[in-house]
Amino acid sequence: MIIFAILVGTLCAGIGSVWVAAALSFGVLARYTQHMLSMAAGALLATAFMHLLPEAFESQTPAHDLFLALLIGLVFFFLLDKAELWHHGHEHGAHAHGHSGHTHGHEHDSEHAHEHEHGPSGGSWAILAGDSVHCFGDGVLIASAFMADVRLGMIASVAVLAHEVPHHMGDLAVLRSGTTDRQAALIKVSMAGSVTALGGLLGYWLVEQLQGYLPFFLVVASSSFIYVALADLIPQLQKRLGGWQTAAQIAWLLAGMGLVSAVSTWAHLH
């Protein structure tokens, strides 16, 4: 039963986020792109602070050890981001504009805009490879949440879906800047998104073997969500805006938190 739930959750997050991204990129929802960033940030922060961390701290694991794991996780994702940015700049002369360099998917819209400007230069497969690795990691995180509690797994799936939407929008933009048509771009990114399910299966096996370390898996998932929200999404929202635009931004941020709460309530009732 639990493995079926993991498969459904990972496929919804992995492929569902690609389809929502396509609707925002190509369809009538294009004007809501910025709002998705706010909503994703809210969903990630609420999932980390209201669900994953409390679940981890309810275990018998010493709080000091869990806080240390959280700190190490944040530093790790910071260093990973640094390595990706350095690698991206290092390959500038070759095909860096086609290489998204997001092993963990923390690319910034400015990078994507830059890539879009210069075209993929045959590097679209590098983007898909990086995307697949990132989706695989998401699958492991979702499986860890499901192994702790089915309700927690559903919340984590929604949070991953929300934060993958802006990510996949960048991928679709880069792939479309070459000769790839919309349908081909959508199929390619969907295939990368489906790798989330493979990560879920590995995560299920891994957590089963290391059951005693589940609180640490949850804390690492939290550090990933917190880092993406604070280092990647929120800085993109820090622009000088008018009163109404600022209010809309805050409203969508709260909507992301509300979405996570609604999923939690619904899952609890069922």
Short mmCIF file of C-alpha atoms in Angstrom, two decimals:
data_model
loop_
_atom_site.label_atom_id
_atom_site.label_comp_id
_atom_site.label_asym_id
_atom_site.label_seq_id
_atom_site.Cartn_x
_atom_site.Cartn_y
_atom_site.Cartn_z
CA MET A 1 0.00 0.00 0.00
CA ILE A 2 2.74 2.48 1.00
CA ILE A 3 4.77 1.83 -2.15
CA PHE A 4 1.67 2.49 -4.28
CA ALA A 5 1.14 5.79 -2.44
CA ILE A 6 4.80 6.71 -3.06
CA LEU A 7 4.44 5.98 -6.79
CA VAL A 8 1.27 8.07 -7.08
CA GLY A 9 2.77 10.95 -5.07
CA THR A 10 6.05 11.01 -7.01
CA LEU A 11 4.35 10.80 -10.43
CA CYS A 12 1.89 13.57 -9.52
CA ALA A 13 4.75 15.78 -8.34
CA GLY A 14 7.15 14.88 -11.16
CA ILE A 15 4.85 14.89 -14.20
CA GLY A 16 2.04 17.05 -12.82
CA SER A 17 4.47 19.92 -12.25
CA VAL A 18 5.58 19.72 -15.91
CA TRP A 19 1.99 20.00 -17.16
CA VAL A 20 1.24 22.95 -14.88
CA ALA A 21 4.49 24.56 -16.07
CA ALA A 22 3.40 24.05 -19.68
CA ALA A 23 0.03 25.68 -18.96
CA LEU A 24 1.82 28.66 -17.40
CA SER A 25 4.41 28.87 -20.20
CA PHE A 26 2.25 28.28 -23.27
CA GLY A 27 -1.33 28.79 -22.16
CA VAL A 28 -3.69 31.40 -20.76
CA LEU A 29 -2.06 31.14 -17.32
CA ALA A 30 1.21 32.75 -18.49
CA ARG A 31 0.44 35.96 -16.61
CA TYR A 32 0.47 34.08 -13.28
CA THR A 33 4.13 33.01 -13.44
CA GLN A 34 5.29 35.40 -10.69
CA HIS A 35 2.38 34.35 -8.48
CA MET A 36 3.53 30.71 -8.77
CA LEU A 37 6.91 31.71 -7.29
CA SER A 38 5.15 33.23 -4.26
CA MET A 39 2.85 30.24 -3.89
CA ALA A 40 5.73 27.76 -4.19
CA ALA A 41 7.76 29.62 -1.54
CA GLY A 42 4.79 29.56 0.85
CA ALA A 43 4.15 25.85 0.25
CA LEU A 44 7.81 24.92 0.83
CA LEU A 45 8.18 26.93 4.03
CA ALA A 46 4.88 25.63 5.46
CA THR A 47 5.80 22.02 4.63
CA ALA A 48 9.23 22.32 6.23
CA PHE A 49 8.29 24.23 9.39
CA MET A 50 4.75 22.97 10.03
CA HIS A 51 5.07 19.31 9.03
CA LEU A 52 8.48 17.78 8.25
CA LEU A 53 10.44 19.32 11.15
CA PRO A 54 7.72 18.72 13.80
CA GLU A 55 7.50 15.07 12.66
CA ALA A 56 11.29 14.69 12.96
CA PHE A 57 11.39 16.31 16.40
CA GLU A 58 8.61 14.05 17.70
CA SER A 59 11.06 11.14 17.52
CA GLN A 60 13.40 10.22 20.35
CA THR A 61 16.36 11.68 18.43
CA PRO A 62 18.17 14.44 20.41
CA ALA A 63 17.17 17.93 19.23
CA HIS A 64 20.83 18.97 19.06
CA ASP A 65 21.56 16.23 16.49
CA LEU A 66 18.57 17.21 14.37
CA PHE A 67 19.47 20.91 14.40
CA LEU A 68 23.02 19.97 13.44
CA ALA A 69 21.64 17.91 10.52
CA LEU A 70 19.50 20.90 9.48
CA LEU A 71 22.53 23.21 9.56
CA ILE A 72 24.68 20.75 7.61
CA GLY A 73 21.87 20.31 5.07
CA LEU A 74 21.57 24.07 4.48
CA VAL A 75 25.34 24.45 4.10
CA PHE A 76 25.43 21.43 1.76
CA PHE A 77 22.77 22.88 -0.55
CA PHE A 78 24.53 26.26 -0.47
CA LEU A 79 27.82 24.63 -1.53
CA LEU A 80 26.01 22.57 -4.17
CA ASP A 81 24.55 25.78 -5.58
CA LYS A 82 28.02 27.36 -5.58
CA ALA A 83 29.48 24.36 -7.42
CA GLU A 84 26.71 24.51 -10.03
CA LEU A 85 27.17 28.24 -10.63
CA TRP A 86 30.95 27.82 -10.86
CA HIS A 87 30.57 24.91 -13.28
CA HIS A 88 28.08 26.91 -15.34
CA GLY A 89 30.52 29.83 -15.67
CA HIS A 90 33.48 27.52 -16.27
CA GLU A 91 31.82 26.03 -19.35
CA HIS A 92 30.79 29.43 -20.68
CA GLY A 93 32.78 29.11 -23.88
CA ALA A 94 31.56 25.61 -24.72
CA HIS A 95 27.89 24.89 -24.19
CA ALA A 96 27.19 26.35 -20.75
CA HIS A 97 24.17 28.22 -22.05
CA GLY A 98 22.56 24.92 -22.79
CA HIS A 99 23.72 23.34 -19.54
CA SER A 100 21.32 24.33 -16.81
CA GLY A 101 23.58 23.02 -14.04
CA HIS A 102 20.86 22.16 -11.59
CA THR A 103 21.78 18.84 -10.06
CA HIS A 104 19.52 19.93 -7.28
CA GLY A 105 17.46 22.29 -9.42
CA HIS A 106 18.21 25.61 -7.76
CA GLU A 107 18.69 27.46 -11.01
CA HIS A 108 17.62 31.09 -11.18
CA ASP A 109 15.32 32.65 -13.74
CA SER A 110 18.09 35.06 -14.75
CA GLU A 111 20.22 32.06 -15.76
CA HIS A 112 17.37 30.69 -17.80
CA ALA A 113 16.79 34.04 -19.43
CA HIS A 114 20.49 34.09 -20.29
CA GLU A 115 20.31 30.60 -21.71
CA HIS A 116 17.20 31.44 -23.66
CA GLU A 117 18.95 34.45 -25.15
CA HIS A 118 21.82 32.41 -26.57
CA GLY A 119 19.97 29.23 -27.45
CA PRO A 120 20.70 25.75 -26.16
CA SER A 121 23.70 25.12 -28.47
CA GLY A 122 23.01 21.41 -28.46
CA GLY A 123 22.99 21.27 -24.66
CA SER A 124 19.33 20.37 -24.21
CA TRP A 125 20.25 16.83 -23.19
CA ALA A 126 22.51 18.26 -20.48
CA ILE A 127 19.47 20.14 -19.16
CA LEU A 128 17.36 16.98 -19.18
CA ALA A 129 20.13 14.98 -17.48
CA GLY A 130 20.42 17.58 -14.72
CA ASP A 131 16.64 17.71 -14.42
CA SER A 132 16.46 13.93 -14.09
CA VAL A 133 19.05 13.88 -11.29
CA HIS A 134 17.14 16.59 -9.44
CA CYS A 135 13.79 14.80 -9.89
CA PHE A 136 15.39 11.59 -8.61
CA GLY A 137 16.40 13.46 -5.43
CA ASP A 138 12.86 14.82 -5.06
CA GLY A 139 11.55 11.25 -5.27
CA VAL A 140 13.80 10.15 -2.37
CA LEU A 141 12.57 13.09 -0.26
CA ILE A 142 8.90 12.31 -1.01
CA ALA A 143 9.43 8.61 -0.16
CA SER A 144 11.03 9.58 3.16
CA ALA A 145 7.95 11.65 4.03
CA PHE A 146 5.57 8.82 3.06
CA MET A 147 7.55 6.35 5.18
CA ALA A 148 7.03 8.61 8.20
CA ASP A 149 3.32 9.19 7.56
CA VAL A 150 1.07 8.99 4.47
CA ARG A 151 -0.37 12.43 5.23
CA LEU A 152 3.15 13.86 5.39
CA GLY A 153 3.97 12.23 2.06
CA MET A 154 0.97 13.86 0.40
CA ILE A 155 2.00 17.28 1.76
CA ALA A 156 5.59 16.80 0.56
CA SER A 157 4.31 15.80 -2.91
CA VAL A 158 2.27 19.02 -3.15
CA ALA A 159 5.24 21.11 -2.00
CA VAL A 160 7.57 19.48 -4.55
CA LEU A 161 4.97 19.96 -7.30
CA ALA A 162 4.65 23.66 -6.40
CA HIS A 163 8.38 24.38 -6.41
CA GLU A 164 9.06 22.32 -9.53
CA VAL A 165 6.67 24.43 -11.64
CA PRO A 166 8.97 27.50 -11.98
CA HIS A 167 11.91 25.11 -12.44
CA HIS A 168 10.25 23.27 -15.34
CA MET A 169 9.10 26.54 -16.90
CA GLY A 170 12.77 27.47 -17.27
CA ASP A 171 13.56 24.08 -18.81
CA LEU A 172 10.70 24.40 -21.32
CA ALA A 173 11.84 27.92 -22.25
CA VAL A 174 15.39 26.75 -22.94
CA LEU A 175 14.29 23.72 -24.97
CA ARG A 176 11.84 25.84 -26.97
CA SER A 177 14.57 28.37 -27.81
CA GLY A 178 16.16 25.84 -30.16
CA THR A 179 14.36 23.89 -32.86
CA THR A 180 12.28 21.82 -30.47
CA ASP A 181 8.52 22.34 -30.80
CA ARG A 182 6.22 22.65 -27.80
CA GLN A 183 5.03 19.05 -27.84
CA ALA A 184 8.55 17.60 -28.10
CA ALA A 185 9.77 19.89 -25.30
CA LEU A 186 6.83 18.86 -23.11
CA ILE A 187 7.46 15.14 -23.73
CA LYS A 188 11.19 15.44 -22.97
CA VAL A 189 10.67 17.35 -19.71
CA SER A 190 7.84 14.96 -18.72
CA MET A 191 10.21 12.03 -19.16
CA ALA A 192 12.73 13.74 -16.89
CA GLY A 193 9.93 14.42 -14.38
CA SER A 194 8.91 10.76 -14.35
CA VAL A 195 12.36 9.90 -12.91
CA THR A 196 10.87 11.19 -9.62
CA ALA A 197 9.12 7.81 -9.34
CA LEU A 198 12.47 5.97 -9.58
CA GLY A 199 13.78 8.16 -6.77
CA GLY A 200 10.68 7.26 -4.79
CA LEU A 201 11.33 3.53 -5.20
CA LEU A 202 14.98 3.90 -4.15
CA GLY A 203 13.92 6.11 -1.24
CA TYR A 204 11.45 3.45 -0.10
CA TRP A 205 14.19 0.80 -0.09
CA LEU A 206 16.75 3.13 1.52
CA VAL A 207 14.50 4.27 4.37
CA GLU A 208 13.37 0.67 4.93
CA GLN A 209 17.03 -0.32 5.47
CA LEU A 210 17.80 2.76 7.59
CA GLN A 211 14.54 3.12 9.52
CA GLY A 212 16.31 4.52 12.58
CA TYR A 213 17.61 7.44 10.54
CA LEU A 214 14.18 8.52 9.25
CA PRO A 215 14.14 11.74 11.39
CA PHE A 216 17.40 12.75 9.67
CA PHE A 217 15.89 12.08 6.23
CA LEU A 218 13.00 14.38 7.16
CA VAL A 219 15.37 17.11 8.40
CA VAL A 220 17.42 16.94 5.18
CA ALA A 221 14.19 17.22 3.18
CA SER A 222 13.31 20.28 5.29
CA SER A 223 16.72 21.89 4.68
CA SER A 224 16.22 21.36 0.94
CA PHE A 225 12.79 23.03 0.99
CA ILE A 226 13.97 25.92 3.20
CA TYR A 227 17.03 26.55 1.03
CA VAL A 228 15.02 26.59 -2.22
CA ALA A 229 12.43 28.97 -0.73
CA LEU A 230 14.86 31.43 0.89
CA ALA A 231 17.80 31.32 -1.55
CA ASP A 232 16.06 30.79 -4.88
CA LEU A 233 12.40 31.78 -4.87
CA ILE A 234 12.05 34.66 -2.40
CA PRO A 235 15.02 36.70 -3.79
CA GLN A 236 13.20 36.71 -7.14
CA LEU A 237 10.21 38.29 -5.39
CA GLN A 238 12.25 41.04 -3.72
CA LYS A 239 11.52 43.78 -6.23
CA ARG A 240 10.21 47.29 -5.79
CA LEU A 241 6.47 46.89 -6.38
CA GLY A 242 3.33 48.95 -5.96
CA GLY A 243 0.95 48.44 -3.06
CA TRP A 244 -1.46 46.17 -4.92
CA GLN A 245 1.32 44.05 -6.40
CA THR A 246 2.94 43.63 -2.98
CA ALA A 247 -0.42 42.67 -1.47
CA ALA A 248 -0.93 40.11 -4.27
CA GLN A 249 2.54 38.68 -3.63
CA ILE A 250 1.82 38.25 0.08
CA ALA A 251 -1.62 36.79 -0.70
CA TRP A 252 -0.12 34.14 -2.99
CA LEU A 253 2.57 33.36 -0.41
CA LEU A 254 -0.18 32.78 2.16
CA ALA A 255 -2.15 30.79 -0.44
CA GLY A 256 0.82 28.40 -0.74
CA MET A 257 0.78 27.93 3.03
CA GLY A 258 -3.00 27.52 2.96
CA LEU A 259 -2.74 24.89 0.22
CA VAL A 260 -0.42 22.79 2.37
CA SER A 261 -2.77 23.16 5.37
CA ALA A 262 -5.76 22.19 3.23
CA VAL A 263 -4.00 19.06 1.95
CA SER A 264 -3.01 18.19 5.51
CA THR A 265 -6.60 18.58 6.74
CA TRP A 266 -8.03 16.61 3.83
CA ALA A 267 -5.51 13.78 4.29
CA HIS A 268 -6.22 13.71 8.03
CA LEU A 269 -9.96 13.33 7.41
CA HIS A 270 -9.36 10.42 5.02
#
